[in-house]
Coordinates of C-alpha atoms (C1' of nucleotides) in Angstrom, one line a residue:
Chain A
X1 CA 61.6 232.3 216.5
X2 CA 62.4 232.6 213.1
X3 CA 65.6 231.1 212.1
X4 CA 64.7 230.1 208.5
X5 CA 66.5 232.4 207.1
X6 CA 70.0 231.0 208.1
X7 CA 70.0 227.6 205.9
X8 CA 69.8 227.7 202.3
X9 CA 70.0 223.8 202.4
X10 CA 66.9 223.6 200.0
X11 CA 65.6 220.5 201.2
X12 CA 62.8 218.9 199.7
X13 CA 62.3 221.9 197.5
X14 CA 62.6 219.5 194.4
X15 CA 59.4 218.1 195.4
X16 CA 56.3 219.1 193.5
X17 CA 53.8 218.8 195.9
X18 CA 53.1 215.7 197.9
X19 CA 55.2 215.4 201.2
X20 CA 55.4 218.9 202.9
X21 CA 51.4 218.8 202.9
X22 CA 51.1 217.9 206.8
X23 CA 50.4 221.1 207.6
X24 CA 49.2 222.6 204.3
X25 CA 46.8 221.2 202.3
X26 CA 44.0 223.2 200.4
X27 CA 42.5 220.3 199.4
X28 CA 41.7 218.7 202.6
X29 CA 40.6 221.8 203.9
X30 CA 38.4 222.7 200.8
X31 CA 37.0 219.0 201.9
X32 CA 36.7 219.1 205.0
X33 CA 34.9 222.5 204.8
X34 CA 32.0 220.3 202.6
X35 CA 31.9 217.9 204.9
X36 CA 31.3 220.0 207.8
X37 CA 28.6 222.1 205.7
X38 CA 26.8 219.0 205.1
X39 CA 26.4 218.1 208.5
X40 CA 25.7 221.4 209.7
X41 CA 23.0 222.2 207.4
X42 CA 21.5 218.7 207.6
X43 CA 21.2 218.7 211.0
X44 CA 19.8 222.5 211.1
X45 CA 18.5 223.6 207.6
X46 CA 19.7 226.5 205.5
X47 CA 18.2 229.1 208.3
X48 CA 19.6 227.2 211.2
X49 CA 23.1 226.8 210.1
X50 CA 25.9 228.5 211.6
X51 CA 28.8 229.4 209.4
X52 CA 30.8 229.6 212.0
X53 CA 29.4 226.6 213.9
X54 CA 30.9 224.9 209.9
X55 CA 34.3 227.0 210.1
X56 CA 34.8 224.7 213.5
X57 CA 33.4 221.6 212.7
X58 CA 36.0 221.8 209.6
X59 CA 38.7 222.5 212.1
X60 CA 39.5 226.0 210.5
X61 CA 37.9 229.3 209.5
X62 CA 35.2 231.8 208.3
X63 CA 38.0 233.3 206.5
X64 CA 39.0 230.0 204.6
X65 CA 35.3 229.0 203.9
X66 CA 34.6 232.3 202.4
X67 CA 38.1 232.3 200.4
X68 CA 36.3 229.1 198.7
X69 CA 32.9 229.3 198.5
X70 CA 32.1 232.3 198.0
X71 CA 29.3 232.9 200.8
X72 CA 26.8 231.0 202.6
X73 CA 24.2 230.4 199.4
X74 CA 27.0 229.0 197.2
X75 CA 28.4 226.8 199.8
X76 CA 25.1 225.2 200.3
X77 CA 24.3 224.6 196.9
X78 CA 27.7 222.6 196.6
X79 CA 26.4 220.2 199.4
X80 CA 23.4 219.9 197.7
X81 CA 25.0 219.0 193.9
X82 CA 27.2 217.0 195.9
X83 CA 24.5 214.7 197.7
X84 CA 22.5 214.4 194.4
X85 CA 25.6 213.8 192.6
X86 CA 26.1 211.0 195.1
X87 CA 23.1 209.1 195.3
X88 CA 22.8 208.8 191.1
X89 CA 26.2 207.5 191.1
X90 CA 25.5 205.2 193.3
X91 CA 22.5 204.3 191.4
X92 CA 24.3 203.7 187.9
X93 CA 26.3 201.2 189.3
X94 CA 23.5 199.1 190.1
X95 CA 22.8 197.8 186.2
X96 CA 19.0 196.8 187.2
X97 CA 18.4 195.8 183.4
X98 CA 21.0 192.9 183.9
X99 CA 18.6 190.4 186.2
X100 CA 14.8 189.7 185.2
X101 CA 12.4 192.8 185.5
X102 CA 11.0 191.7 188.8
X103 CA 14.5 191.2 190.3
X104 CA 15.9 194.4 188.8
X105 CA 13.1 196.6 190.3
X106 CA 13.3 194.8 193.8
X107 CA 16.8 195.6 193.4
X108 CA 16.6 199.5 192.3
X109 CA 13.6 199.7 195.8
X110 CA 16.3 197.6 198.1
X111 CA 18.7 200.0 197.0
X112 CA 16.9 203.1 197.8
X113 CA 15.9 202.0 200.5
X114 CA 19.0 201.2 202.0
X115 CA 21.2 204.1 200.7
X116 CA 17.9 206.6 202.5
X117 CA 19.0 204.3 205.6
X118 CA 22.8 205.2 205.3
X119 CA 22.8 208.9 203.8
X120 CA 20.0 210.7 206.6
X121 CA 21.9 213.8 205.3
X122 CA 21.0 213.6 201.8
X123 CA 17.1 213.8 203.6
X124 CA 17.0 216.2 206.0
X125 CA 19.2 218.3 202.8
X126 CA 16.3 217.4 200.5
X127 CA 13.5 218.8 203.4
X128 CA 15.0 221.6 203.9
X129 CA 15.5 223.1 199.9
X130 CA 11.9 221.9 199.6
X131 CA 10.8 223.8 202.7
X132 CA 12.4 226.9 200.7
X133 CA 10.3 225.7 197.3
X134 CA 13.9 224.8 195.6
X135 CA 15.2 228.0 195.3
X136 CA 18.4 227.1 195.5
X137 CA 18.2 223.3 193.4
X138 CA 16.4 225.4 190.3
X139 CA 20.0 227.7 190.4
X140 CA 21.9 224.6 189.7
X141 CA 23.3 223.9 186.1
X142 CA 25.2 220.8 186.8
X143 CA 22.1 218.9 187.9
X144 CA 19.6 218.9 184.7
X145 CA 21.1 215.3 182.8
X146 CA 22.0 213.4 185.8
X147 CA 18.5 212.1 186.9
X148 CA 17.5 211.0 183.0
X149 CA 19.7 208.4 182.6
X150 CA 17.6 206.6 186.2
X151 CA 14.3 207.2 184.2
X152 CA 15.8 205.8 181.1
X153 CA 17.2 202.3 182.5
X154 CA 13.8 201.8 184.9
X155 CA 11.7 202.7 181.8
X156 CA 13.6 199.7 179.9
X157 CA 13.1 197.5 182.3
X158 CA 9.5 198.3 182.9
X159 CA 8.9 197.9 179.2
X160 CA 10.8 194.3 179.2
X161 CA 8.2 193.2 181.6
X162 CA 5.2 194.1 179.7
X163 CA 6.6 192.3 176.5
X164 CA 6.8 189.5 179.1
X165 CA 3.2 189.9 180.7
X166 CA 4.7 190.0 184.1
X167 CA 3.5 193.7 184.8
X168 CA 0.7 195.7 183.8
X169 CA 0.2 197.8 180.7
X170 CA -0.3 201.1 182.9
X171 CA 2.7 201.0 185.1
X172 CA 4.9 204.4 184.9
X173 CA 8.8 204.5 185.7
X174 CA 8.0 207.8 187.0
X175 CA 5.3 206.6 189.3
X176 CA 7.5 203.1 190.2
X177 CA 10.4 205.4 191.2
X178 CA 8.0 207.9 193.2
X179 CA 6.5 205.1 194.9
X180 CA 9.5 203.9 196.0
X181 CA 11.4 206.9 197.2
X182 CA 7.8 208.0 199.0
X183 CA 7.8 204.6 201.0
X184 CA 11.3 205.3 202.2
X185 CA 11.9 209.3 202.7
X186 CA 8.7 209.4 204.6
X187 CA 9.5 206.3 207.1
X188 CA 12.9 207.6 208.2
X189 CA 12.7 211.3 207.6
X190 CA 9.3 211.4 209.9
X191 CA 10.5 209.1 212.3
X192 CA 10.7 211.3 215.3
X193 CA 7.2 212.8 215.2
X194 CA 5.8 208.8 213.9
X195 CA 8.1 207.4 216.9
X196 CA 6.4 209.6 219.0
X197 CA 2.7 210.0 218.0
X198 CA 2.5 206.8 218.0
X199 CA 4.8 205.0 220.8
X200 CA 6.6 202.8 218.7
X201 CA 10.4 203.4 218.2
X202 CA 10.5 203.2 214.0
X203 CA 14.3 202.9 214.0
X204 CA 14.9 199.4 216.0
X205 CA 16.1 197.1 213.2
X206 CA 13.2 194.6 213.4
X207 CA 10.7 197.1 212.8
X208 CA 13.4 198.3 209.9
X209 CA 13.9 195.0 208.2
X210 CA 10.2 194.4 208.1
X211 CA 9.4 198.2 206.4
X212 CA 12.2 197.1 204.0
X213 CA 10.3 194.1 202.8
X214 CA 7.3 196.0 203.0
X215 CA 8.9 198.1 200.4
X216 CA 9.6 196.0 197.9
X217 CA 6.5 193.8 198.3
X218 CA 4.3 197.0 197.7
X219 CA 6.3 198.1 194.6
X220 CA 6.3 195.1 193.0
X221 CA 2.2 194.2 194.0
X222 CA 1.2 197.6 192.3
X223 CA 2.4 196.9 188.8
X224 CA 2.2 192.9 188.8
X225 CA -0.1 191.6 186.7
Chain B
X1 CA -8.3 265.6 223.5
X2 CA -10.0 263.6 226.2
X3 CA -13.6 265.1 226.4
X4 CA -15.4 262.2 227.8
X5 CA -15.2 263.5 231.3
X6 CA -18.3 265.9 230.7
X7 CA -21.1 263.7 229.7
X8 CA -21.7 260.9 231.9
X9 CA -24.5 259.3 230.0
X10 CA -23.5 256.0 230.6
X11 CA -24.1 254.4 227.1
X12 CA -23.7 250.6 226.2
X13 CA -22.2 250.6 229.4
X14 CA -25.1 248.0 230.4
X15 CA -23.8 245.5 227.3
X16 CA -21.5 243.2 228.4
X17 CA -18.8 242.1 226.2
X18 CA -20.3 242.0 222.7
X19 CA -20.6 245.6 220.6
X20 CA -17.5 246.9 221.2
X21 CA -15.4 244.8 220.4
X22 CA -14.6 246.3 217.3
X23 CA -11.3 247.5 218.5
X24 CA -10.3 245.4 221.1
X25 CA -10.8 241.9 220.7
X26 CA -8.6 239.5 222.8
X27 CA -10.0 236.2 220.7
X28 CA -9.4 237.5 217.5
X29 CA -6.1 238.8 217.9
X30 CA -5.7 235.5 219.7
X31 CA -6.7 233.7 217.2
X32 CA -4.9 236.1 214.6
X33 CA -1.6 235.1 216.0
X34 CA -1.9 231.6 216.1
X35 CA -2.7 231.6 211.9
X36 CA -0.1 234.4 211.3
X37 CA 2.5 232.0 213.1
X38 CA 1.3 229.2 211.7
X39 CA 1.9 230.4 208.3
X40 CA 5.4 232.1 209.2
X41 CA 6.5 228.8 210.8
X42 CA 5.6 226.3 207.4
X43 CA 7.2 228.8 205.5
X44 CA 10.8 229.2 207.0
X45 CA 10.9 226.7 209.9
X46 CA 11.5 227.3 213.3
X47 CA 14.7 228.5 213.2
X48 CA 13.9 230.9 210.0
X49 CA 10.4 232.1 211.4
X50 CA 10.7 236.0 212.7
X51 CA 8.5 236.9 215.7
X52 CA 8.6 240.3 214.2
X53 CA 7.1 238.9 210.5
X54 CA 4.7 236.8 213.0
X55 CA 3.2 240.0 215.0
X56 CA 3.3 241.8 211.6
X57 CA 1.4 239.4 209.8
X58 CA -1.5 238.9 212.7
X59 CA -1.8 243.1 212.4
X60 CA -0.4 243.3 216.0
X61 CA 2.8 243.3 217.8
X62 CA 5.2 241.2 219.9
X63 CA 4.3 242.3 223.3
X64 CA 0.6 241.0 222.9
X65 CA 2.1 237.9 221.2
X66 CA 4.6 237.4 224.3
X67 CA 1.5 238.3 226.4
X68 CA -0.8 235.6 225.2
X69 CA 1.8 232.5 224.2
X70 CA 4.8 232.6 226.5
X71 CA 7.8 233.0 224.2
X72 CA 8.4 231.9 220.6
X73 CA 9.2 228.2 221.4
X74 CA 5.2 227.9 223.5
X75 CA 3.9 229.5 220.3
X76 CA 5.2 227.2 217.8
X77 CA 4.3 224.0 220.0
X78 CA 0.7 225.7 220.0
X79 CA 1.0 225.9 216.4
X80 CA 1.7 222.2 215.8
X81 CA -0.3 220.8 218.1
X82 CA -3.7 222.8 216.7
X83 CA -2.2 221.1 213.3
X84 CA -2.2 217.2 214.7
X85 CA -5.7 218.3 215.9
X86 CA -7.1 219.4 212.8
X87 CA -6.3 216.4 211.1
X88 CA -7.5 213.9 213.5
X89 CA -10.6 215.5 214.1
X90 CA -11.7 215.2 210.2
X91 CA -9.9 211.9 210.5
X92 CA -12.6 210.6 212.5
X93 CA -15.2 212.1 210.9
X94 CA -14.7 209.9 208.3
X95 CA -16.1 206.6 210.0
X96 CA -14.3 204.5 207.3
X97 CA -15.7 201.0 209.0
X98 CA -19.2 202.1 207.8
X99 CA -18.5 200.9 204.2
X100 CA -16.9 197.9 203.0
X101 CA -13.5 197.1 203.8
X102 CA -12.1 198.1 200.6
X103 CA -14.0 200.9 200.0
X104 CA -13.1 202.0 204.0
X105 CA -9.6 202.1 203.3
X106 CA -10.0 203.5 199.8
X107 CA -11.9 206.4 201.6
X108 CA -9.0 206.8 204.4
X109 CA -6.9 207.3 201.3
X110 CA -8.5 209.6 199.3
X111 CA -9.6 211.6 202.7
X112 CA -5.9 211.5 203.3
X113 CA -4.5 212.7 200.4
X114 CA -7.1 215.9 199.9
X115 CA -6.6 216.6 203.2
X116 CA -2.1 216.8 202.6
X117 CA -3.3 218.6 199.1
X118 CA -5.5 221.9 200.9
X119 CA -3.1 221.8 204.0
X120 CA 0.8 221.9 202.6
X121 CA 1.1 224.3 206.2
X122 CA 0.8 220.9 207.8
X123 CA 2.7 219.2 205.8
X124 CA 5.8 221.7 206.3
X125 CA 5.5 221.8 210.1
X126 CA 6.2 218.2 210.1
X127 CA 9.0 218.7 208.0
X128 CA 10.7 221.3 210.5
X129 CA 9.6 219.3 213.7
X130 CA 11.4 216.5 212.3
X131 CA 14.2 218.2 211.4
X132 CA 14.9 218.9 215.1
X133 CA 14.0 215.2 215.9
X134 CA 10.5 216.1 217.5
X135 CA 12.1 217.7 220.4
X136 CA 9.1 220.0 220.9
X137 CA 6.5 217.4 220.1
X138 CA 7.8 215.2 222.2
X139 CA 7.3 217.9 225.2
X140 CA 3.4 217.6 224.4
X141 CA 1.1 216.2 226.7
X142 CA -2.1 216.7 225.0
X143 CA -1.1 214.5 222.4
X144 CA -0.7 211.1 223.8
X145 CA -4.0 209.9 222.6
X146 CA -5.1 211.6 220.0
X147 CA -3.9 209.2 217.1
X148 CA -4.8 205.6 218.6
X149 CA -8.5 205.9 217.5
X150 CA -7.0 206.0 213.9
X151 CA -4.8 203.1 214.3
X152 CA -7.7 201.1 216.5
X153 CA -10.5 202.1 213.6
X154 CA -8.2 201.0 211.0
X155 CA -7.3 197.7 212.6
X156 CA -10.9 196.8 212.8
X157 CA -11.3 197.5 208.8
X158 CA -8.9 195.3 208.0
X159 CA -9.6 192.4 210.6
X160 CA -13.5 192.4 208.9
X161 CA -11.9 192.5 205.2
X162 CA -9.4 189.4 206.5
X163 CA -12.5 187.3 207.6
X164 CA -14.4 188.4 204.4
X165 CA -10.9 186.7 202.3
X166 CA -10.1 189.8 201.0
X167 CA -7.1 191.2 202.8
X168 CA -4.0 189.2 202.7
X169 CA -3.4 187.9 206.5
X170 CA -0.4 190.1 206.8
X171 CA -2.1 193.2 206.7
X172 CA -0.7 195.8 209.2
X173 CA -2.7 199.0 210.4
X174 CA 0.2 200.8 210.7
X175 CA 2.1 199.8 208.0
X176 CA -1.5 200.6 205.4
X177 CA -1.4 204.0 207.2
X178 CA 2.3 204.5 207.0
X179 CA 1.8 203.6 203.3
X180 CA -1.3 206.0 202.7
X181 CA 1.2 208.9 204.2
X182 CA 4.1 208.7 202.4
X183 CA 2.7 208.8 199.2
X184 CA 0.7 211.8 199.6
X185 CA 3.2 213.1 201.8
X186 CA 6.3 212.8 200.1
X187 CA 4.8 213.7 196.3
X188 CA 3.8 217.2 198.0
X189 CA 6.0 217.9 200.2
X190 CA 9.1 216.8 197.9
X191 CA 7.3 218.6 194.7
X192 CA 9.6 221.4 194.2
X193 CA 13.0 219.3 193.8
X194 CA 11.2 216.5 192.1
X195 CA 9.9 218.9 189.5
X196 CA 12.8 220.4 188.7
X197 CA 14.8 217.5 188.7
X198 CA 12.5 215.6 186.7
X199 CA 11.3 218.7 184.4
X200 CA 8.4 217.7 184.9
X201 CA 5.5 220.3 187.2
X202 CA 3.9 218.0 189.8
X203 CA 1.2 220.4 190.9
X204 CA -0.7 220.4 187.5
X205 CA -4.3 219.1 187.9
X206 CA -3.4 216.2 185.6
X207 CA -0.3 214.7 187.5
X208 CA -1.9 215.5 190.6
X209 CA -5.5 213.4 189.6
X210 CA -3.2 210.6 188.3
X211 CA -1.4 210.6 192.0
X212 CA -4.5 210.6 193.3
X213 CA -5.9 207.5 191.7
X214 CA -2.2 206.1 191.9
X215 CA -2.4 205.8 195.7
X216 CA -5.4 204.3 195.5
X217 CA -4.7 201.7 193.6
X218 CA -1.2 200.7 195.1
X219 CA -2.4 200.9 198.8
X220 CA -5.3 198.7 198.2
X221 CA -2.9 196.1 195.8
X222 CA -0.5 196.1 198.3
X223 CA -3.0 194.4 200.7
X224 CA -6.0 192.6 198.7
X225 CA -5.5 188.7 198.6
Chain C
dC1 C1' -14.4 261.8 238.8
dC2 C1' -11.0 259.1 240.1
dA3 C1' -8.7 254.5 240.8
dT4 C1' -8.0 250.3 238.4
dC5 C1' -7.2 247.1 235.0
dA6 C1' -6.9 245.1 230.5
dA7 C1' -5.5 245.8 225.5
dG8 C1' -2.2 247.6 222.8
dT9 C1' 2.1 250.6 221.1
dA10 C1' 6.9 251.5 220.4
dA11 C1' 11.4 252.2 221.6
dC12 C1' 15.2 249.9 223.8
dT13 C1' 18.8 246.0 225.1
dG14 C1' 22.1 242.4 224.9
dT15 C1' 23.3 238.9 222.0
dT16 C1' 24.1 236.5 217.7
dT17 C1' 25.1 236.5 213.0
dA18 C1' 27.1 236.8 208.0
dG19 C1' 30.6 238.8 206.0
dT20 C1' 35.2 241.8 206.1
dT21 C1' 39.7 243.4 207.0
dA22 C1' 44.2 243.7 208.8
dC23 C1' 47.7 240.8 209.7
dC24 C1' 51.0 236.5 210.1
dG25 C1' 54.2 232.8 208.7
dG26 C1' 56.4 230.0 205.7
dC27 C1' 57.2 228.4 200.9
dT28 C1' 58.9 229.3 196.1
dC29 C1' 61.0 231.4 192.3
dG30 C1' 63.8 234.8 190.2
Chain D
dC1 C1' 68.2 236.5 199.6
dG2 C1' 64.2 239.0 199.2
dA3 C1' 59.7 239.9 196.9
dG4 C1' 55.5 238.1 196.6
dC5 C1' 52.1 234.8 197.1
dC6 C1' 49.3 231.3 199.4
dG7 C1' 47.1 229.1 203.4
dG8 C1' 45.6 230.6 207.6
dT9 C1' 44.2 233.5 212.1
dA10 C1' 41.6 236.6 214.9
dA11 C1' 39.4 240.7 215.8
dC12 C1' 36.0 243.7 214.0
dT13 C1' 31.4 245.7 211.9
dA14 C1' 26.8 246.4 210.7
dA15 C1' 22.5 244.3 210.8
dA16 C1' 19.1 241.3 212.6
dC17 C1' 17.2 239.0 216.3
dA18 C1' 14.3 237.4 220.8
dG19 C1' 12.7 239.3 224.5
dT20 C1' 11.7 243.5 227.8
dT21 C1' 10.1 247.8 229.6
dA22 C1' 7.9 252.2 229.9
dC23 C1' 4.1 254.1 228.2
dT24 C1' -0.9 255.1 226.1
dT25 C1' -5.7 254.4 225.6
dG26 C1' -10.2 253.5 226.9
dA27 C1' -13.7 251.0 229.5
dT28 C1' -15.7 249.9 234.3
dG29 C1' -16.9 250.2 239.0
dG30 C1' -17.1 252.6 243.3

DNA sequence: CCATCAAGTAACTGTTTAGTTACCGGCTCG
DNA sequence: CGAGCCGGTAACTAAACAGTTACTTGATGG
């Protein structure tokens, strides 16, 4: 079976590291490992998950998994950087201070909304480290500067609009952004138990557009002048 | 070791079920089961609750707890559905259409709000049933009807406050409650990574009476004319 | 005083799980 | 060409787990 050994014909062993990668490939499989722990522990919390249920879902192995990871906690706390990491980039690119205040925080609440709506991972990932009293979150070091920057830019704009007298002098980026993220975590991450308690099916899109305008008429009616 | 076979004197054996139950007592370890697994389920979730930790914590053990609830999955939809209970029962203690309109729904959201503040246990087993997209929930027949006296009660207070001019026309029921919940829900439940996140601790009294009066003041501006 | 039944204990069982170890195959560099 | 290393496989291990079974204890009624 092995008859490598018979040709010296070198080929392709002037390439650096780009062709032979069909088969081979640490960084796909050091990718494809995230994205498999994602899903897993989104759709079954920290306790739920399966390590091996990720290994297959990656399309490769404990062994691999541990070899970069480290274990189970570590692994988890990647996905968890990773989604925060993802939803604040997201947000810088937004530039809400470039429109007029309204406008910019309809935008930053249309936003939210929509990326909640699009990332149910980044959710159920949030539920479950608050279930364990973010035991794992308070470990991180990478994840201390990123969220000052979104306080920052919303406090600016808030501020613009008081100079103008379109909002009111008590209105708190900290309470905006809460308010926001509150209207949309708590529609689509309690859908199933509000779906069924009481009969109405929360996801069907008309009942989605019309929370979505909901939204962003009740963030902007409770600091409006 | 067994000397009762000499004296047959016969005492309390007239009473019939209320002295001796100092040792045996089927309600109470009932009943101790049912908190004890309440508590184990809010704090890891049903797939990181331990029926062992569950019997150990009610002071008993596993067969009584098989004994009395079935298997681990009967017990937990126990535990939830005692939760939805306890909530709607002081729900309609309330009697929010006795005031006016404004003050009605004020009240609902102060009521609500207290009650999310001294019952985070609730709180947590919604997080965990959603997490597994209701799938127990939905196997509940005793809560069909249970939550549409809130939405009927609420509708009324804001039909009279509509006649009276001071709701806006567009005033949903279930979009006010759905408002109401995620604030208080999503502040508490979410505390742990917001705090650390933001650096700043949510469950001080201060931040917590400023939430308070916060959701308030942005449910009632996001319907008053 | 013995038969019965209900409340409760504790040790056991088969399965599942996180994490480890021994091994394989092919590429690369001296 | 061969030593060694890197990406990968699969079988193993020790512990933890849900659920069961064999047993004890004590009250009651005939």
């Amino acid at each position: 079976m092995n008859d490598s050994g018979g040709n010296g014909e070198k080929k392709r062993s002037r390439r650096p590291s780009a062709e032979r990668t069909a088969q081979r490939d640490p960084e796909r499989t050091r990718a494809a490992i995230l994205d498999a722990a994602t899903r897993e522990f989104a759709e079954n919390g920290m306790g739920g998950a399966r390590v091996d249920a990720i290994a297959e879902r990656a399309g490769t192995n404990k062994r691999m998994l541990y070899h970069y990871f480290g274990d189970k906690e570590q692994l988890y706390l990647k996905v968890l950087e990773e989604a925060y990491v993802g939803i604040r980039t997201a947000e810088r690119a937004l530039h809400i201070g470039d429109r007029s205040p309204e406008e910019g925080i309809g935008e930053l609440a249309l936003f939210t909304w929509r990326y909640f709506l699009q990332h149910p991972e980044f959710l159920s990932l949030l539920g479950t480290e608050n279930l364990h009293r973010a035991r794992w979150l308070r470990q991180s070091v990478r994840l201390k500067e990123l969220h000052s920057h979104l306080i920052g830019e919303l406090s600016d704009v808030l501020e613009q609009g008081k100079k103008q007298g379109v909002f009111i002098e008590t209105a708190d980026p900290l309470h905006v952004y809460l308010t926001i993220a509150s209207l949309g975590y708590f529609y689509l991450s309690n859908q199933y138990t509000l779906s069924t308690i009481f009969g109405r099916d929360l996801i069907e899109p008309t009942h989605l557009n019309a929370w979505e305008r909901h939204i962003v008429h009740v963030t902007l009616a409770s600091i409006k002048r």
